[in-house]
């Protein structure tokens, strides 16, 4: 099979972790007889520095022509520390989501048996956790009207959703629930927000089409609490953009490290696969960043974009083997273990595929 993949390394540790994923994907391609065609594109601060635009048209054309996008990270502190900057790396991410139609961020949350005690949460609370959070990506407060008034002393950000946007995400949630434990939780703030009331009303209207799915409705503050108290009670969670952004990062502590969690962004045109961690600029260039989330994102890409489940399982198996044998970067090595470099972990994974 010929796999055409757009490669967007981005900023910070993005290029380092992406390089390890490329090693593993290439090794899997050799093992299973596939041909991989990589096409690199600029995005984020790297693109701003090169062409003045965080998601240039040339990069968009590369993504549109690809079967899938493998993405690193976006962000740089020089923009974070300048509130008056008019062009920011994150604008490129939002533009990419909008232009590619990346409407649903799929974030699985699960535990690794060999690392379960690395989590700050008690073993008995998180053991057996296997849930998916679906976050809507192209609507809500991140894309609504925003601005300043009263001579800049008042700021506003508007949260807007259409019924169609909600239905599109909820349909994916219901379908995922049907393949899993047939439980779906819609997270909102319907006691306060009109947009949340539209979410709840829309999902309630869809329940009749999926009679086997047990649907619950919970306020976001209650879910934020239950995620760290009883995460195994959830199966598929659907929610809007801002709530999903916060809840998915909170859920990452269950695994013990943000450096372990992959994600997919389902697209109308081309889907994108990326680790959930940020650009972590403090570690950039030091060869210490954990590449496993990016490698596991590549596994999601094999299964979701190409329907190659055996290849995806081969990647997950070698990642689990690396964790069990302690072939890990410093964030997972602990005081007693040996810390391997990012590149060393990538080499080991590719060799052991």
Coordinates of C-alpha atoms in Angstrom, one line a residue:
X1 CA 0.0 0.0 0.0
X2 CA 1.2 3.5 -0.8
X3 CA 0.9 5.9 2.1
X4 CA 1.0 9.6 1.4
X5 CA 1.7 11.4 4.6
X6 CA 2.1 15.1 5.3
X7 CA 4.8 15.8 7.9
X8 CA 4.4 18.9 10.0
X9 CA 7.1 19.0 12.7
X10 CA 6.2 22.4 14.0
X11 CA 8.0 24.0 17.0
X12 CA 10.0 23.2 20.1
X13 CA 10.3 19.5 20.6
X14 CA 8.0 18.8 17.6
X15 CA 10.9 18.0 15.1
X16 CA 12.6 15.7 17.6
X17 CA 9.6 13.6 18.5
X18 CA 8.4 13.6 14.8
X19 CA 11.7 12.2 13.7
X20 CA 11.3 9.2 16.0
X21 CA 7.8 8.5 14.7
X22 CA 9.1 8.6 11.2
X23 CA 11.7 6.0 12.1
X24 CA 9.0 3.7 13.5
X25 CA 6.6 4.3 10.6
X26 CA 9.3 3.5 8.1
X27 CA 10.2 0.3 10.0
X28 CA 6.6 -0.8 10.0
X29 CA 6.3 0.0 6.3
X30 CA 9.4 -2.3 5.6
X31 CA 8.0 -5.0 7.8
X32 CA 4.6 -5.1 6.2
X33 CA 5.5 -4.2 2.6
X34 CA 4.2 -0.6 2.3
X35 CA 5.6 2.4 0.6
X36 CA 5.6 5.7 2.5
X37 CA 5.8 9.1 0.7
X38 CA 6.6 11.8 3.2
X39 CA 6.0 15.5 2.3
X40 CA 7.2 18.1 4.8
X41 CA 5.4 21.4 5.5
X42 CA 6.1 24.4 7.7
X43 CA 3.7 25.5 10.4
X44 CA 3.7 27.5 13.7
X45 CA 6.5 29.7 14.8
X46 CA 8.8 28.0 12.3
X47 CA 6.5 29.1 9.4
X48 CA 6.2 32.6 10.8
X49 CA 10.0 32.9 10.8
X50 CA 10.2 31.6 7.3
X51 CA 7.3 33.2 5.5
X52 CA 5.4 35.3 8.1
X53 CA 2.4 33.1 8.3
X54 CA 1.8 30.2 10.8
X55 CA -0.1 28.0 8.3
X56 CA 0.9 29.0 4.8
X57 CA -1.0 28.1 1.7
X58 CA 1.8 25.8 0.6
X59 CA 1.4 23.7 3.7
X60 CA -2.3 23.5 3.3
X61 CA -1.8 22.2 -0.3
X62 CA 0.5 19.5 1.1
X63 CA -2.1 18.5 3.7
X64 CA -4.9 18.4 1.2
X65 CA -2.9 16.2 -1.2
X66 CA -2.0 13.7 1.6
X67 CA -3.9 10.7 3.0
X68 CA -3.1 11.8 6.5
X69 CA -1.1 14.4 8.5
X70 CA 1.4 13.6 11.2
X71 CA 1.9 16.6 13.3
X72 CA 4.4 17.6 16.1
X73 CA 3.6 20.7 18.2
X74 CA 3.0 24.4 17.9
X75 CA 4.1 27.3 20.1
X76 CA 7.1 29.4 21.1
X77 CA 7.6 31.5 24.3
X78 CA 8.5 34.7 22.5
X79 CA 4.9 34.8 21.3
X80 CA 3.4 33.7 24.6
X81 CA 5.2 36.5 26.4
X82 CA 4.1 39.2 23.9
X83 CA 0.3 39.8 24.4
X84 CA 0.4 42.4 21.6
X85 CA 1.8 40.1 18.9
X86 CA -0.6 40.2 16.0
X87 CA 0.6 36.9 14.4
X88 CA 0.9 33.9 16.6
X89 CA 1.7 30.2 16.1
X90 CA -1.6 29.1 17.6
X91 CA -3.4 31.0 14.9
X92 CA -1.9 28.5 12.4
X93 CA -3.4 25.6 14.4
X94 CA -6.9 27.2 14.4
X95 CA -6.6 28.0 10.7
X96 CA -5.5 24.4 9.9
X97 CA -8.4 23.0 11.8
X98 CA -10.8 25.2 10.0
X99 CA -9.4 24.7 6.5
X100 CA -9.0 21.0 6.8
X101 CA -12.4 20.6 8.5
X102 CA -10.8 19.0 11.6
X103 CA -14.1 18.9 13.5
X104 CA -13.4 16.2 16.2
X105 CA -10.4 15.7 18.4
X106 CA -10.3 12.0 19.5
X107 CA -8.3 11.5 22.7
X108 CA -8.1 8.1 24.2
X109 CA -7.1 7.8 27.9
X110 CA -5.8 4.6 29.2
X111 CA -3.3 3.1 31.6
X112 CA -0.1 1.2 31.0
X113 CA 0.3 -1.7 33.4
X114 CA 4.1 -1.1 33.9
X115 CA 3.5 2.6 34.6
X116 CA 0.3 2.6 36.6
X117 CA 2.1 3.7 39.8
X118 CA 3.6 6.7 37.9
X119 CA 0.3 8.4 38.0
X120 CA -0.3 10.9 40.8
X121 CA -3.7 9.2 41.3
X122 CA -4.1 6.1 43.4
X123 CA -3.9 2.7 41.6
X124 CA -7.3 1.6 42.7
X125 CA -8.9 4.8 41.2
X126 CA -7.4 4.5 37.7
X127 CA -6.9 0.8 37.1
X128 CA -9.0 -0.4 34.2
X129 CA -9.5 3.1 32.8
X130 CA -10.2 3.1 29.0
X131 CA -12.1 6.1 27.8
X132 CA -12.3 8.4 24.8
X133 CA -13.0 12.1 24.9
X134 CA -14.3 13.6 21.7
X135 CA -13.8 17.4 21.7
X136 CA -15.4 19.6 19.0
X137 CA -12.7 21.5 17.3
X138 CA -14.1 24.1 14.8
X139 CA -16.7 25.9 16.8
X140 CA -17.2 27.5 20.2
X141 CA -15.4 30.3 22.0
X142 CA -12.1 29.7 20.1
X143 CA -13.8 30.6 16.8
X144 CA -16.5 33.1 17.9
X145 CA -16.5 36.8 17.6
X146 CA -14.0 38.5 19.9
X147 CA -12.6 41.9 20.6
X148 CA -12.1 44.9 22.8
X149 CA -14.2 47.9 23.6
X150 CA -14.2 50.8 26.1
X151 CA -10.7 51.9 25.0
X152 CA -9.4 48.3 25.4
X153 CA -10.6 48.0 29.0
X154 CA -13.3 45.4 28.2
X155 CA -12.7 42.2 26.3
X156 CA -15.2 39.7 24.9
X157 CA -15.1 36.2 23.4
X158 CA -18.3 34.7 22.0
X159 CA -19.2 31.0 22.2
X160 CA -21.3 30.1 19.2
X161 CA -22.5 26.7 18.0
X162 CA -24.9 25.5 15.3
X163 CA -27.0 22.4 15.6
X164 CA -25.2 20.9 12.6
X165 CA -21.8 21.2 14.3
X166 CA -23.1 19.4 17.4
X167 CA -24.8 16.7 15.4
X168 CA -21.6 16.0 13.5
X169 CA -19.6 15.4 16.6
X170 CA -22.3 13.6 18.5
X171 CA -22.9 11.2 15.6
X172 CA -19.2 10.2 15.8
X173 CA -19.6 9.8 19.6
X174 CA -22.6 7.5 19.3
X175 CA -20.9 5.4 16.6
X176 CA -17.8 5.0 18.8
X177 CA -19.9 4.1 21.8
X178 CA -21.6 1.3 19.7
X179 CA -18.3 -0.3 19.1
X180 CA -17.3 -0.1 22.8
X181 CA -19.3 -0.3 26.0
X182 CA -22.4 1.5 24.6
X183 CA -22.1 4.4 27.1
X184 CA -22.0 8.0 26.1
X185 CA -21.7 11.1 28.3
X186 CA -22.5 14.6 27.0
X187 CA -20.6 17.2 29.0
X188 CA -22.0 20.7 29.1
X189 CA -23.0 23.6 31.4
X190 CA -26.6 23.6 30.5
X191 CA -27.7 25.2 33.8
X192 CA -26.0 28.4 32.8
X193 CA -25.1 28.6 29.1
X194 CA -27.5 28.8 26.1
X195 CA -25.0 27.1 23.8
X196 CA -24.9 24.1 26.3
X197 CA -28.6 23.9 26.2
X198 CA -28.5 23.5 22.5
X199 CA -25.9 20.8 22.9
X200 CA -28.1 18.9 25.4
X201 CA -31.2 19.4 23.3
X202 CA -29.5 18.2 20.1
X203 CA -28.0 15.1 21.7
X204 CA -31.3 14.2 23.3
X205 CA -33.0 14.4 19.9
X206 CA -30.4 11.9 18.6
X207 CA -30.9 9.3 21.3
X208 CA -33.7 7.6 19.5
X209 CA -31.4 6.7 16.6
X210 CA -29.1 4.8 19.0
X211 CA -31.4 2.9 21.4
X212 CA -28.7 0.6 22.6
X213 CA -26.5 3.4 23.8
X214 CA -26.9 4.5 27.5
X215 CA -26.6 8.3 27.4
X216 CA -25.9 10.5 30.4
X217 CA -25.6 14.3 30.7
X218 CA -23.2 15.9 33.2
X219 CA -22.0 19.4 34.0
X220 CA -18.4 20.1 33.2
X221 CA -17.4 20.9 36.7
X222 CA -18.8 17.6 38.0
X223 CA -16.9 15.7 35.2
X224 CA -13.7 17.5 36.1
X225 CA -14.1 16.1 39.6
X226 CA -15.1 12.6 38.6
X227 CA -12.4 12.2 36.1
X228 CA -9.8 12.0 38.9
X229 CA -12.1 10.2 41.3
X230 CA -13.6 7.5 39.1
X231 CA -12.4 7.7 35.5
X232 CA -13.3 4.0 34.7
X233 CA -17.0 5.0 35.0
X234 CA -16.7 6.7 31.6
X235 CA -16.5 5.2 28.1
X236 CA -17.1 7.9 25.5
X237 CA -17.3 11.6 26.4
X238 CA -18.5 14.3 24.0
X239 CA -18.1 18.0 24.6
X240 CA -17.5 21.4 23.2
X241 CA -14.2 23.0 22.3
X242 CA -13.2 24.8 25.5
X243 CA -14.4 22.2 27.9
X244 CA -12.7 19.5 25.9
X245 CA -9.4 21.3 25.8
X246 CA -9.4 21.5 29.6
X247 CA -10.8 18.0 30.4
X248 CA -8.4 16.2 28.0
X249 CA -5.3 17.7 29.6
X250 CA -6.7 16.8 33.0
X251 CA -7.3 13.2 31.9
X252 CA -3.7 12.9 30.8
X253 CA -2.5 12.6 34.4
X254 CA -4.3 9.3 34.6
X255 CA -1.6 7.7 32.4
X256 CA 1.2 9.2 34.4
X257 CA 2.6 11.4 31.6
X258 CA 1.4 13.8 28.9
X259 CA 4.3 12.3 26.9
X260 CA 2.3 9.1 26.5
X261 CA -1.0 10.2 25.1
X262 CA -1.8 10.2 21.4
X263 CA -4.7 11.9 19.6
X264 CA -6.4 12.2 16.2
X265 CA -8.3 15.0 14.7
X266 CA -10.9 13.7 12.3
X267 CA -11.2 15.9 9.2
X268 CA -13.7 16.5 6.4
X269 CA -10.7 16.6 4.0
X270 CA -7.6 15.1 5.7
X271 CA -7.3 13.7 9.3
X272 CA -4.4 14.7 11.5
X273 CA -2.6 12.7 14.2
X274 CA -0.6 14.4 17.0
X275 CA 0.6 14.0 20.6
X276 CA -1.4 15.9 23.1
X277 CA 1.6 17.6 24.7
X278 CA 2.7 21.0 23.6
X279 CA 6.0 22.3 22.1
X280 CA 7.8 22.2 25.5
X281 CA 10.4 24.7 24.4
X282 CA 12.5 24.2 27.5
X283 CA 13.5 20.8 26.3
X284 CA 13.9 21.7 22.6
X285 CA 17.2 20.6 21.1
X286 CA 18.3 18.6 24.3
X287 CA 17.2 15.1 23.0
X288 CA 15.3 14.4 26.2
X289 CA 11.7 14.7 25.1
X290 CA 9.4 11.6 25.3
X291 CA 8.5 10.5 21.7
X292 CA 6.0 7.8 22.7
X293 CA 2.9 9.9 22.3
X294 CA 3.9 10.8 18.8
X295 CA 4.7 7.2 18.0
X296 CA 1.3 6.1 19.4
X297 CA -0.3 8.8 17.3
X298 CA 1.3 7.2 14.3
X299 CA -0.4 3.9 15.4
X300 CA -3.7 5.7 15.4
X301 CA -3.0 7.0 11.9
X302 CA -2.3 3.4 10.6
X303 CA -5.5 2.1 12.0
X304 CA -7.8 5.1 11.4
X305 CA -6.5 6.7 8.1
X306 CA -5.4 3.5 6.4
X307 CA -7.4 0.7 8.0
X308 CA -4.1 -1.1 8.9
X309 CA -4.9 -2.6 12.3
X310 CA -2.1 -5.1 12.4
X311 CA 0.5 -2.4 11.7
X312 CA -1.0 -0.2 14.5
X313 CA -0.9 -3.2 16.9
X314 CA 2.8 -3.7 16.0
X315 CA 3.5 -0.2 17.1
X316 CA 1.6 -0.4 20.3
X317 CA 3.2 -3.7 21.2
X318 CA 6.8 -2.3 20.7
X319 CA 5.8 0.8 22.8
X320 CA 4.6 -1.5 25.6
X321 CA 7.8 -3.5 25.4
X322 CA 9.9 -0.4 25.7
X323 CA 8.0 0.7 28.8
X324 CA 8.2 -2.8 30.3
X325 CA 12.0 -2.9 29.7
X326 CA 12.7 0.6 30.8
X327 CA 13.7 2.0 27.4
X328 CA 12.3 5.4 28.2
X329 CA 13.3 9.1 28.4
X330 CA 14.0 10.9 31.7
X331 CA 10.4 11.8 32.4
X332 CA 9.6 8.1 33.0
X333 CA 13.0 6.7 34.1
X334 CA 12.7 7.8 37.7
X335 CA 15.6 8.0 40.1
X336 CA 16.7 4.4 39.8
X337 CA 16.2 3.8 36.1
X338 CA 18.4 4.8 33.1
X339 CA 17.2 7.7 31.1
X340 CA 17.6 7.2 27.3
X341 CA 17.8 10.0 24.8
X342 CA 14.8 10.8 22.5
X343 CA 16.7 9.6 19.5
X344 CA 17.8 6.4 21.3
X345 CA 14.2 5.5 22.2
X346 CA 13.3 6.0 18.5
X347 CA 16.1 3.9 17.3
X348 CA 15.2 1.1 19.8
X349 CA 11.5 1.2 18.8
X350 CA 12.4 1.0 15.0
X351 CA 14.8 -1.8 15.5
X352 CA 12.3 -3.8 17.6
X353 CA 9.3 -3.4 15.3

